[in-house]
Coordinates of C-alpha atoms in Angstrom, one line a residue:
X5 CA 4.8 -0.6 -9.9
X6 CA 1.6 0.1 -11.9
X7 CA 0.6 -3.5 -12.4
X8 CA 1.9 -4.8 -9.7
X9 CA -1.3 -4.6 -7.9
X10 CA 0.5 -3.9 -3.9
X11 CA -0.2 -1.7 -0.9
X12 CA 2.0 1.2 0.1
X13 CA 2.0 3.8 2.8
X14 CA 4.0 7.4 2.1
X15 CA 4.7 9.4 4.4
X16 CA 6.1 13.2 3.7
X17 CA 6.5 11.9 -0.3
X18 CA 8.6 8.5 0.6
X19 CA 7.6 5.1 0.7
X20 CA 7.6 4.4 4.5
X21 CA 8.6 0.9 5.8
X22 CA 6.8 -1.0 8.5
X23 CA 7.7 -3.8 10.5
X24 CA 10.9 -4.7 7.5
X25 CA 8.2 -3.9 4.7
X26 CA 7.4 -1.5 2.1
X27 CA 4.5 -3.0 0.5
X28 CA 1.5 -5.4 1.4
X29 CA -0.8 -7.6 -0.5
X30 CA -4.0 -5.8 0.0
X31 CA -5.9 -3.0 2.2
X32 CA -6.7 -5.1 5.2
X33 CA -3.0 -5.9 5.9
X34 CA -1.9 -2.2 5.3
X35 CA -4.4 -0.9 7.5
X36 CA -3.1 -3.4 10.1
X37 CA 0.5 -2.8 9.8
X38 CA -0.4 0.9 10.3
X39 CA -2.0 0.8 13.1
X40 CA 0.4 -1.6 15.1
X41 CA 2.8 1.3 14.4
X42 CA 1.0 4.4 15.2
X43 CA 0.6 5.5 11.8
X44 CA -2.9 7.3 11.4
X45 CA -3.7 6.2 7.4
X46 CA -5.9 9.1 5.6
X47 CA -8.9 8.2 3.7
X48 CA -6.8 7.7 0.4
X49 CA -4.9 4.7 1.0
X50 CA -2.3 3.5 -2.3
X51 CA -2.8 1.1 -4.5
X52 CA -0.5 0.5 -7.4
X53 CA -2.4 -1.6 -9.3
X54 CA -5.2 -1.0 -11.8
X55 CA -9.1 -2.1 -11.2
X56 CA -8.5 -3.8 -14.7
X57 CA -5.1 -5.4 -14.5
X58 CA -5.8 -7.6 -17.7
X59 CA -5.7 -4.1 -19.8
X60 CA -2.2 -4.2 -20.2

């Protein structure tokens, strides 16, 4: 998933699935998802991507 360049939430060390998902595009739709379930996001979200995806 390292270049990839998704959105994930974990909860207790597992990928957790929201609404039928288990990844989003970027931080704004992850944020959203979260909150429309109840799920309080800390201030380290997941991003599996790299800031310099054409270093590969």
């Amino acid at each position: 998933m390292a270049f990839t360049g998704l959105w994930v939430l974990k909860r207790q060390g597992v990928l957790a699935e929201v609404g039928g998902r288990l990844y989003w595009p970027d931080r704004p739709s992850l944020e959203q998802a979260a909150a429309q379930a109840g799920i309080p996001l800390s201030d380290v979200a997941v991003h599996t991507g790299r800031l310099d995806a054409t270093s590969r």
